[in-house]
XYZ file of C-alpha atoms in Angstrom:
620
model
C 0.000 0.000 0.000
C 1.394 3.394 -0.780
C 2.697 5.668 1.782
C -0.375 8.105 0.997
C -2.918 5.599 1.431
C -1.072 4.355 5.005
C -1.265 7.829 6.155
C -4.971 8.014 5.447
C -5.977 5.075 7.082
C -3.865 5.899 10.386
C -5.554 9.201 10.403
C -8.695 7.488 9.795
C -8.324 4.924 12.249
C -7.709 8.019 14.693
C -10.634 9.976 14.026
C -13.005 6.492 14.330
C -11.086 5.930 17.797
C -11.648 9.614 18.974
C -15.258 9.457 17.746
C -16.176 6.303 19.782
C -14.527 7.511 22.823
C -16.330 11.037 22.610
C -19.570 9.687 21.802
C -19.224 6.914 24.807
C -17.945 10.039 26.936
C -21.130 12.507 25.780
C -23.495 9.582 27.081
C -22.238 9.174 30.008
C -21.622 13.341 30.831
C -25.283 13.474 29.613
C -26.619 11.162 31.620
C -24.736 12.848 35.081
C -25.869 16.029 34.000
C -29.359 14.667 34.182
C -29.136 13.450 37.592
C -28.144 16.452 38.742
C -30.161 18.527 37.549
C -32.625 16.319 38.976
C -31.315 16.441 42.266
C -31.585 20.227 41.737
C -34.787 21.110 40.759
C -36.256 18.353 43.531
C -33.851 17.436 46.231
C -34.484 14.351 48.070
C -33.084 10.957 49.153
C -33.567 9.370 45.930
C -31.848 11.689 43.450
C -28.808 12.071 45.584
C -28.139 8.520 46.093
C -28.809 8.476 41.805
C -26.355 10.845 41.194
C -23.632 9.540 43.635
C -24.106 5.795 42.749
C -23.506 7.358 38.838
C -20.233 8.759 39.865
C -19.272 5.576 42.188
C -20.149 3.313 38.602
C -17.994 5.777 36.505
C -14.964 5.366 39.085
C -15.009 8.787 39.961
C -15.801 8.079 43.528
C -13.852 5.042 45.314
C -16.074 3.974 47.889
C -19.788 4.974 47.854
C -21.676 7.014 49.839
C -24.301 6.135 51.780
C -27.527 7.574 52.898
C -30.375 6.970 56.070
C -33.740 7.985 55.404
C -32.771 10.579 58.415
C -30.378 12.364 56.382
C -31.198 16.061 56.877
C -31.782 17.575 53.345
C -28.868 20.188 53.917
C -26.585 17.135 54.355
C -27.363 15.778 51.127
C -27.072 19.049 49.696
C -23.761 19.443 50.461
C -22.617 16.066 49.053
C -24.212 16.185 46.056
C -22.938 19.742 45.621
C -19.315 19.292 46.618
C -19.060 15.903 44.354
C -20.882 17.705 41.278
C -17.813 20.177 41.723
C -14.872 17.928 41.838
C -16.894 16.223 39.003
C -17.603 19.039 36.385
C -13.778 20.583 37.746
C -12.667 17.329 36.345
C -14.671 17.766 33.170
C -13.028 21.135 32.690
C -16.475 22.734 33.014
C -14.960 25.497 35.442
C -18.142 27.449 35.954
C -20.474 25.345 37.166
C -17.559 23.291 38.974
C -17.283 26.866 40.515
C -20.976 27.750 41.182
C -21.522 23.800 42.495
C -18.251 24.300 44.954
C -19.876 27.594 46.150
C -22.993 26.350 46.986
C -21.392 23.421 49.553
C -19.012 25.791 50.835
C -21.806 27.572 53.388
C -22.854 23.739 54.236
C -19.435 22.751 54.871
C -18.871 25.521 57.076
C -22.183 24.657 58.986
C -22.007 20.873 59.049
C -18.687 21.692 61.411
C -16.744 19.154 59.067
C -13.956 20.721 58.712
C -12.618 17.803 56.266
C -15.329 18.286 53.710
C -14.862 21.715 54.215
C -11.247 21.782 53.362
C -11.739 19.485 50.663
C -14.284 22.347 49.339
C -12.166 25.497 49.763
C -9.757 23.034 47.733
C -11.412 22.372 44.795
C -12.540 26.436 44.687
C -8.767 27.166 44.199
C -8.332 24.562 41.937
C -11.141 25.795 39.947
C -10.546 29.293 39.610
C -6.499 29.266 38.928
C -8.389 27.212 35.422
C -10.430 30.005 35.224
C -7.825 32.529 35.498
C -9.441 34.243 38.337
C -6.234 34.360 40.462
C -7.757 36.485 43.408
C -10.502 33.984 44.080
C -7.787 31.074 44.255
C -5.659 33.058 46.228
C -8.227 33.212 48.943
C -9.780 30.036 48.632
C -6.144 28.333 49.070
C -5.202 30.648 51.690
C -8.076 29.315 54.109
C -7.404 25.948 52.930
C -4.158 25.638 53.978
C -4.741 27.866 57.546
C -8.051 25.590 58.109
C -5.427 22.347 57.721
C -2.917 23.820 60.016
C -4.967 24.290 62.837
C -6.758 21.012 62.264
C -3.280 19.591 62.082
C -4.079 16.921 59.886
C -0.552 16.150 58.165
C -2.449 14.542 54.996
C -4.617 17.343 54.791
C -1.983 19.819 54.769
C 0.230 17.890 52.268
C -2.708 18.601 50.075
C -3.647 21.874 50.542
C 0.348 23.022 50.325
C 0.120 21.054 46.684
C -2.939 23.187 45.700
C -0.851 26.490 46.331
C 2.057 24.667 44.718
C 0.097 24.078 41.534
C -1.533 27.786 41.477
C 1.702 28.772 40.879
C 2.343 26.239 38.689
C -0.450 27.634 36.407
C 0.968 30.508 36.060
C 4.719 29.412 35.816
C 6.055 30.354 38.858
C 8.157 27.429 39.875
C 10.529 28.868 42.218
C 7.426 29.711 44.122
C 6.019 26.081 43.910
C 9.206 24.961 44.816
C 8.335 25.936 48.865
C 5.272 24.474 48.701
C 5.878 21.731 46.998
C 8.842 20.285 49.654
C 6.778 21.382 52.204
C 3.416 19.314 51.161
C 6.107 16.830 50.423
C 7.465 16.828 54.149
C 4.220 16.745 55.669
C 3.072 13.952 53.304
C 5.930 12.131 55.130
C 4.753 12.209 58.192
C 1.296 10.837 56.916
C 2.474 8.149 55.357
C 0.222 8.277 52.204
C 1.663 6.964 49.500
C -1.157 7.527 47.356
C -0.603 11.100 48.212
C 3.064 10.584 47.555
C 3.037 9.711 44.036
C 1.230 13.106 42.828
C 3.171 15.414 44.847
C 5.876 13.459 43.616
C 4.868 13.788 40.235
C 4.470 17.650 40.612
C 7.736 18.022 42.364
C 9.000 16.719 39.042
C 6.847 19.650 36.610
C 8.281 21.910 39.280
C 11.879 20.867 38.926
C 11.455 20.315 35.139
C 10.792 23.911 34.932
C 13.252 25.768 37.141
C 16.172 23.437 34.559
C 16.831 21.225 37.197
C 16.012 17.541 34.996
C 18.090 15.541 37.170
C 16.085 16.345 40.656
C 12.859 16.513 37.787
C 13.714 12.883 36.898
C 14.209 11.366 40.369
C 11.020 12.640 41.371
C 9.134 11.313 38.548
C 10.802 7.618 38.516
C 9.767 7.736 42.220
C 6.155 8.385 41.716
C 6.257 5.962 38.618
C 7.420 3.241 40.663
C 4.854 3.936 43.233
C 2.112 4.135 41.169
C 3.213 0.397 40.070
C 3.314 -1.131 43.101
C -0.350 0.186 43.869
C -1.073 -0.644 40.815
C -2.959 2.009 38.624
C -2.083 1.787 35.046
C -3.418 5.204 34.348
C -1.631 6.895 36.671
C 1.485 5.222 35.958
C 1.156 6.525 32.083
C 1.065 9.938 34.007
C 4.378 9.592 35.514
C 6.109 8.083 32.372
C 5.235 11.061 30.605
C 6.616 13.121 33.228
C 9.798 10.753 33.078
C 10.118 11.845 29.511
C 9.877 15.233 29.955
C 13.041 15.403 32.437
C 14.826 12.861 30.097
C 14.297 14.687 27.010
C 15.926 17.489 28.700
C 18.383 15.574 29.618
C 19.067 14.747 25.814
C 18.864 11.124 26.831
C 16.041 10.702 23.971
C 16.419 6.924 23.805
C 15.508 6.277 27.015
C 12.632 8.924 27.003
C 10.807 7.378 23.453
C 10.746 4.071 25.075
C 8.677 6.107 28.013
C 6.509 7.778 25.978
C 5.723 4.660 23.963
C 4.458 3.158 26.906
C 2.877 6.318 28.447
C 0.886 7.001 25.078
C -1.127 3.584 25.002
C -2.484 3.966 28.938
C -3.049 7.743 28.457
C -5.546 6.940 25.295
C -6.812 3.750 27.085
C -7.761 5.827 30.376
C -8.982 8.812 28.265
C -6.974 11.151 29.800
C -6.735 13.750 26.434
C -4.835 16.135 28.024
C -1.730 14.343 29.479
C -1.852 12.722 26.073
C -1.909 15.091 23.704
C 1.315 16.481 25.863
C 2.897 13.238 24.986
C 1.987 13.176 21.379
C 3.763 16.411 21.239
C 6.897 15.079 23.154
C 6.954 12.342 21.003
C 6.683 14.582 17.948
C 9.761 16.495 19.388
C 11.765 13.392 20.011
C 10.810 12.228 16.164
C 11.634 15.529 14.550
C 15.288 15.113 15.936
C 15.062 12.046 14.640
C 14.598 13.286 11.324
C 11.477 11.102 10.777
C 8.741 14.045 9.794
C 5.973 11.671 8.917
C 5.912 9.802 11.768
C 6.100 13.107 13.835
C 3.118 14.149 12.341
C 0.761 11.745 13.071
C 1.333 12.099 16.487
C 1.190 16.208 16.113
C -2.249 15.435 14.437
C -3.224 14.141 17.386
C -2.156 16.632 19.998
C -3.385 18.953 17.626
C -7.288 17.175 17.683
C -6.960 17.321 21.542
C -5.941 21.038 22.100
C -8.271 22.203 19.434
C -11.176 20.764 21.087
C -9.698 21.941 24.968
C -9.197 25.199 24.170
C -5.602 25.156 25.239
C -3.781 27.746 23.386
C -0.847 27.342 25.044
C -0.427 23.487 23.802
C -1.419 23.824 20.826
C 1.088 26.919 20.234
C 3.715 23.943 20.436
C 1.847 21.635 18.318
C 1.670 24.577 15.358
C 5.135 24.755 15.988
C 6.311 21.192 15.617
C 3.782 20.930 12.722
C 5.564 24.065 10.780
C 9.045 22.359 11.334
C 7.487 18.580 10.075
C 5.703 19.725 7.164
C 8.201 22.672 5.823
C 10.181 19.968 3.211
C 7.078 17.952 2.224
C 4.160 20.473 2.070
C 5.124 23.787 2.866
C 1.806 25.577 2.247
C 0.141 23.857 4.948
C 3.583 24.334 6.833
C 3.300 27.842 6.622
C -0.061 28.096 7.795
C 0.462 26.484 10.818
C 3.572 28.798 11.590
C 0.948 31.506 11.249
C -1.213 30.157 13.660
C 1.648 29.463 15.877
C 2.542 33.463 15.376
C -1.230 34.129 16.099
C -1.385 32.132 19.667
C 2.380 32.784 20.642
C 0.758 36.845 20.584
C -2.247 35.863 22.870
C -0.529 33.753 25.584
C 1.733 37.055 27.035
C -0.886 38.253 29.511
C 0.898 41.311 31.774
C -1.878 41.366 34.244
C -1.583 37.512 35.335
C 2.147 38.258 36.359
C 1.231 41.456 38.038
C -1.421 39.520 40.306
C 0.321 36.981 41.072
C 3.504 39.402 42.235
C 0.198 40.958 44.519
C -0.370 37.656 46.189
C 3.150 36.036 46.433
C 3.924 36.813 49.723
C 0.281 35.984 50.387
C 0.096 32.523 49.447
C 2.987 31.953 52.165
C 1.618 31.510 55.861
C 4.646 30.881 57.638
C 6.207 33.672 55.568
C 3.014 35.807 55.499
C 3.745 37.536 59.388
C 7.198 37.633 58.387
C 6.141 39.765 55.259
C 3.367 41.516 56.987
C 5.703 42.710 59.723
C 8.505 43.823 57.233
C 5.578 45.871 55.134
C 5.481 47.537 57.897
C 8.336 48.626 59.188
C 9.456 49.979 55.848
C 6.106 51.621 56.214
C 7.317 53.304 59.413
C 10.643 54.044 57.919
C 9.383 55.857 54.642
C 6.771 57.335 56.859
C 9.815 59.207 59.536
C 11.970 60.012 56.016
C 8.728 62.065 54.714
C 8.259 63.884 57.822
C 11.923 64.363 58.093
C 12.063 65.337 54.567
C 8.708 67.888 54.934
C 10.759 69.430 58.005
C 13.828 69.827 56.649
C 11.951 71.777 53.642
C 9.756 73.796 55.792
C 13.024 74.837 57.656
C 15.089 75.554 54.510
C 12.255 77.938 53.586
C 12.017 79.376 56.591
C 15.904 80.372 56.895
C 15.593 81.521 53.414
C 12.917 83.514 54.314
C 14.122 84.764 57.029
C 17.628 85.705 55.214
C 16.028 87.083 52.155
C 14.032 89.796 54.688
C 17.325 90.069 56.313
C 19.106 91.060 53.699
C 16.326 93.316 52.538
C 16.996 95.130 55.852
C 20.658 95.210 55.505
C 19.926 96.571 52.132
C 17.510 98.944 53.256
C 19.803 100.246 55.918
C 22.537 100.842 53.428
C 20.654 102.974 51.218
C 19.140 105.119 54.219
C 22.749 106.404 54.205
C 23.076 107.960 50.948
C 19.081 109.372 51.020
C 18.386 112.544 48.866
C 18.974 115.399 51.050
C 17.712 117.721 47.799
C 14.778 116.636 48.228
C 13.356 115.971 51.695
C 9.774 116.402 52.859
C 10.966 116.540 56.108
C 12.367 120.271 55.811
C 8.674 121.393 53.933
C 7.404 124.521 55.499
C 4.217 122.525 55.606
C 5.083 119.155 56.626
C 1.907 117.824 54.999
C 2.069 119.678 51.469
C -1.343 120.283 51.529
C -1.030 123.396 48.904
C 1.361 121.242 46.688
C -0.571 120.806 43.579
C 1.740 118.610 41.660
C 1.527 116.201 44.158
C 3.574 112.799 43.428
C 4.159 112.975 39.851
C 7.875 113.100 38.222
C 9.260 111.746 41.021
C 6.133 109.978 42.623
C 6.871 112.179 45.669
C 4.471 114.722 47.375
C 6.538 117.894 46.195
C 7.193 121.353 47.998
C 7.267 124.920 46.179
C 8.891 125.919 49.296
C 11.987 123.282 49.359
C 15.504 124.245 51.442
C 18.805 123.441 50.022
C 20.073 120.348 51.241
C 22.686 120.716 54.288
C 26.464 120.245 53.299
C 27.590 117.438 54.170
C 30.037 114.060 53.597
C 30.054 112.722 50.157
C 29.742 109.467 51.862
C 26.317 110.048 54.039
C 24.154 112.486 51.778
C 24.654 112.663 48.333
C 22.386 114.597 45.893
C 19.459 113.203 44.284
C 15.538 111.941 44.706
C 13.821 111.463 47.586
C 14.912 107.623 48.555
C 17.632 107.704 45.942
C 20.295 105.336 47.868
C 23.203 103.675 47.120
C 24.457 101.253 49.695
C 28.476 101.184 50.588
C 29.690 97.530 50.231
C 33.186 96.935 48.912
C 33.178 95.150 45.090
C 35.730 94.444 42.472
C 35.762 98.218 39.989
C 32.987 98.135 37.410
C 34.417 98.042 34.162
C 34.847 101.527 32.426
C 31.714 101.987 30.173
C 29.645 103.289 33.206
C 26.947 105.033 32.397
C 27.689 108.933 33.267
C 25.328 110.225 35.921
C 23.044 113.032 34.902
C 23.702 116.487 35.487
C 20.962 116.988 37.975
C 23.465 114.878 40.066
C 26.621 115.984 41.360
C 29.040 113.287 41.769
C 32.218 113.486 43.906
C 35.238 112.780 41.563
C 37.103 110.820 43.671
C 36.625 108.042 46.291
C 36.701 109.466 49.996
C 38.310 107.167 52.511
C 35.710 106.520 54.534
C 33.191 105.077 51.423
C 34.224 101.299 49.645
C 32.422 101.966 47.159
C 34.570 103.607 43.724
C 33.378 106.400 41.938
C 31.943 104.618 39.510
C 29.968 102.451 41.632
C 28.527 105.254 43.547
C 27.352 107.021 40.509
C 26.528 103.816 38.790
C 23.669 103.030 42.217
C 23.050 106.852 42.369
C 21.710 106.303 38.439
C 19.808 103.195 39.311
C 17.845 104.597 41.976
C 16.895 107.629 40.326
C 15.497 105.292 37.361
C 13.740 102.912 39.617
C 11.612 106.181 41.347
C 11.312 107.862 38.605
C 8.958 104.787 37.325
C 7.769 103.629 40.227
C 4.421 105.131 39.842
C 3.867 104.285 36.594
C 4.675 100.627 37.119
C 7.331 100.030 34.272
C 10.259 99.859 36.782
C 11.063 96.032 35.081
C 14.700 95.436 35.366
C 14.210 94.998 31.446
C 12.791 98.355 31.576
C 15.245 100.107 34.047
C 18.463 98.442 31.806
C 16.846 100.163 28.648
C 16.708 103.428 30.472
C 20.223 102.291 31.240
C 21.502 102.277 28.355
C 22.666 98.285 28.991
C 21.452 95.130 28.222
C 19.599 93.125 30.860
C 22.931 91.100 30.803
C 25.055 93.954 31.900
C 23.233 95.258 33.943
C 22.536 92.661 35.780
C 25.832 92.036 35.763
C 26.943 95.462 36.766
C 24.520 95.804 39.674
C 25.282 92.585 41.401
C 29.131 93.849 41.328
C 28.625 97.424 43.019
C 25.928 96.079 45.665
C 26.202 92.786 46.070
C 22.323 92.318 45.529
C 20.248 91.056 42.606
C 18.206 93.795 40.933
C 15.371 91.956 41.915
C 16.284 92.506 45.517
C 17.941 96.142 45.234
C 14.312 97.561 43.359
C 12.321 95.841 45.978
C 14.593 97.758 48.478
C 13.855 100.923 46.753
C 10.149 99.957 46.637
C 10.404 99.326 50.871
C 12.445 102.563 51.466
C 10.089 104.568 49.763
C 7.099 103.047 51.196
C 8.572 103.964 54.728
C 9.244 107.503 54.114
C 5.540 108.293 52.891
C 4.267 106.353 55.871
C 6.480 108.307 58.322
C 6.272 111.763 56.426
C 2.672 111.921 55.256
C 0.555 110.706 58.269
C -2.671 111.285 56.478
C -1.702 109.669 52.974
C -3.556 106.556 52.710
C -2.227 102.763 52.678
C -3.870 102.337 49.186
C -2.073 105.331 47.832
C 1.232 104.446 49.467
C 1.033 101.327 47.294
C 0.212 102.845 43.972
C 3.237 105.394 44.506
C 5.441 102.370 45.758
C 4.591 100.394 42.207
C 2.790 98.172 43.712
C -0.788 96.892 41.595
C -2.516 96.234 44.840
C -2.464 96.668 48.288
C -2.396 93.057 49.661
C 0.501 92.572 47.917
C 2.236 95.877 48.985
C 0.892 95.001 52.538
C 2.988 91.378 52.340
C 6.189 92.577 50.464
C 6.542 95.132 53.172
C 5.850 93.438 56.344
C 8.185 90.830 54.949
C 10.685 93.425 54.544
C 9.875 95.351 57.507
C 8.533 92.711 60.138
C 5.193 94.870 60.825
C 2.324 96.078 59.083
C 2.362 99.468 57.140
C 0.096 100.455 59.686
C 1.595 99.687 62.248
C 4.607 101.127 61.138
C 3.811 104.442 60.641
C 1.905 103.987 64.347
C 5.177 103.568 65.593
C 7.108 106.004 63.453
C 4.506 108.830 63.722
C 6.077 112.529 64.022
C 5.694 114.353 67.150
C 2.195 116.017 67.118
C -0.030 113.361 65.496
């Protein structure tokens, strides 16, 4: 017969085989379904014992359950309930194993059997880690395993340790399943359950197969294939030879691992256990591949493929596209090629960013001996972070505070400095009429209240009163020369030609600071006293300026205007008495009088107000 026509009638004979096995499988989840359902819509003695004695024919149950005519109804309940879970959860019907387990759980809890009740909050984790509803299993394990501790049932807690080891499993975490793995492992030990044994055996070797560590991966699985011989359950021992396989194909030891899968393949289709055998279809695929023997490898990736398919399960049948593209590439590559796209298409789908976020959430949760341990460190780091902030906040709030403090400071210093070199040309102080009050020109010009009636200024030092506007001060502080493209001052202002002894400041610098301060009032009251502004008038870029002024005072033109703005602002509140606040402000180039009233008690530590309270003449 030609190779074509072999090929046909193996795949034949495999779809006839899978056929007969489904249909025989349908009839019998039909007929449970039934019961159930029956038990549902009319519970009663009857339809429990039904639908129990169905699972007890089927094998699922190992030794039946019996009833009394005196069973209370909530009792049945919760048997039929918690069996239909572990029943459809076996099925892969996740939702109603979910919805069945969640209905026993409150009957569990109220029976006071805490074994059925454990075995209930077990098959709830189970059940939602398939549904990818990580939270729920999270919380469902978690009072599994802390409901088995206190009970102190070792078997109990070997198995609810191998539930958290396989929810991390499911989302391929091994290191994490490693814990609880050894763990259910040592308490397993102390049971002495060697049923037990062999499956967390058998997932100590998935674990260890995982983290790259065959060698551990293949003791673990011989061990739990050898047990499962000697208590003799031929479908469970195909289990464990597929698991051998998996280590020893690692391994690269591929003879040894066909002759496992060849006898792992047979009792995997004979028990009808698709899944575990469409995993071993694809490992033997693999192993054939590197044998070079494509056709061979296909029939078996046929099969995988028929099993995924119909599961659902992307992530196998990602590999299966895969080993198909690399069997069929020489002898058919269209088909090839279409598999590699599925492949492409599935490979995209299976990266899922939120699964390894929640998990991260819950690893230290699944861990109850490392849980306080956790706990405890969250919050001392808690406590630590918490004192930094505060220290942090204070050491801010101080920072400001100094600055603060030496900005007004220096304001003062500043303030002081300039009092020295105040216009003695033109000082209300020596007015006839110490109010004005006849003065029609008021504050323009200068923005001061003027005098027809003005005195010459007093002679005096060239370092204390020098000619010029009302508030027109230059501070002494000794600074390097300014370069020699000062502007001149103006006529109106006699400069000394040379430096006296007793002033740091050069001539230059004097008349330089004379200059500025004459600028800065005259435009005080009409608000374009800008430092862009006040360098124009100067003849200087902003630069220059800038640079000039911090070299003769030491201050930032920021700073020396607002000084000008303060020193003027104290002479009309000492001088004119009845001049209002509001007005004071306006002359002072200020847009409003809350923020005149801050920048000056800032500068001068009181109110305006208050200070010309204190600073009243004699006779008010």
């Amino acid at each position: 017969m030609p190779n074509t026509a072999k090929r046909s009638a193996l795949v034949l004979a495999l779809i006839m085989i899978f056929l007969s096995l489904g249909q025989e499988m349908a009839a019998l989840e039909q007929k449970t379904d039934r019961l159930v359902e029956q038990f549902d819509s009319s519970p009663s003695l009857l339809s429990a014992r039904a639908f129990l004695q169905e699972l007890h024919r089927q094998g699922f149950i190992e030794q039946p359950i019996h009833f009394t005519a005196t069973t209370p109804i909530d009792t049945l309940r919760q048997q039929v309930w918690y069996w239909a879970a572990e029943y459809f959860y076996d099925r892969q019907d996740y939702g109603r194993a979910a919805s069945y387990g969640q209905k026993a759980l409150p009957l569990c809890q109220v029976g006071g059997n805490r074994q059925v009740e454990g075995d209930c909050l077990n098959i709830l984790a189970l059940t939602y880690v398939r549904k990818g509803e990580f939270e729920q299993a999270a919380r469902y394990a978690k009072l599994c395993n802390q409901l088995d501790l206190k009970q102190g049932d070792a078997d109990n807690i070997a198995s609810s340790f191998n539930t958290l080891a396989g929810i991390y499993m499911s989302l391929r975490q091994p290191k994490e399943a490693e814990k609880y793995i050894l763990k259910a492992i040592g308490y397993c030990q102390k049971a002495d359950n060697p049923v037990r044994m062999a499956v967390l055996q058998g997932m100590a070797s998935e674990v260890y197969h995982h983290l790259g560590d065959d060698e551990t991966a293949l003791d673990y699985a011989t061990k739990a294939w050898q047990t499962e011989q000697q208590l003799g359950r031929p479908d469970k021992v195909a289990i464990r030879q597929a698991q051998r396989a998996a280590a020893l194909i690692a391994l690269k030891r591929t003879a040894e691992a066909q002759q496992a899968l060849q006898e792992a393949i047979p009792g995997l289709r004979k028990s009808g256990n698709l899944h575990s055998l469409g995993i071993a279809c694809n490992q033997m695929g693999l192993l054939l591949l590197h044998e070079k023997n494509d056709t061979a490898a296909v029939r078996y990736y046929n099969e995988a493929l028929a099993i995924f398919t119909s599961q659902h399960d992307i992530y196998n049948e990602s590999h299966t596209r895969r080993g198909l593209y690399e069997a069929l590439r020489n002898s058919n590559p269209s088909l090839a090629m279409l598999h590699n796209d599925r492949y492409n298409d599935l490979r995209d789908s299976l990266y899922d960013r939120e699964t390894g976020q929640l998990l991260s959430k819950y690893a230290a949760e699944y861990g109850y001996e490392e849980l306080q341990q956790q706990n405890a460190d969250d919050r001392s780091a808690y406590r630590l972070y918490l004192m930094i902030l505060v220290v942090l906040i204070a050491v801010i709030l101080a920072a400001w505070f100094c600055y603060r403090r030496c900005q007004q400071r220096r304001i003062r210093l500043l303030m002081q400095e300039l009092a020295k070199y105040e216009d003695s040309r033109y000082d209300d102080s020596r007015c006839d009429d110490s109010r004005c009050e006849g003065n029609s020109r008021g504050y323009e010009g200068t923005g001061v209240r003027g005098c027809e009636n003005q005195r010459s200024a007093p002679t005096g030092k060239a370092n204390s009163l020098v000619e010029g506007e009302e508030g027109n001060l230059a501070p002494s502080h000794p600074r390097t020369p300014a370069p020699s493209n000062t502007t001149p001052a103006p006529s109106s202002i006699p400069a000394p030609t040379t430096d006296t002894p007793d002033d740091p400041l050069t001539t230059e610098e004097r008349e330089f600071l004379m200059r500025v301060i004459e600028v800065v009032n005259l435009r005080l009251a009409t608000r374009e006293f800008s430092i862009d502004a006040v360098a124009t008038e100067m003849g200087m870029s902003r630069s220059t300026f800038y640079r000039r002024l911090q070299d003769a005072s030491g201050f930032t033109p920021k700073a020396y205007i607002m000084a000008i703005q303060m020193r003027r602002a104290e002479n009309l509140l000492k001088r004119h008495p009845d001049m209002l606040v509001t007005e004071v402000s306006e002359q002072c180039g200020f847009e409003d009088v809350s923020s005149f009233n801050r920048a000056f008690k800032r500068a001068s530590g009181v109110s305006p107000s208050q200070y010309r309270e204190n600073n009243l003449p004699p006779g008010h």
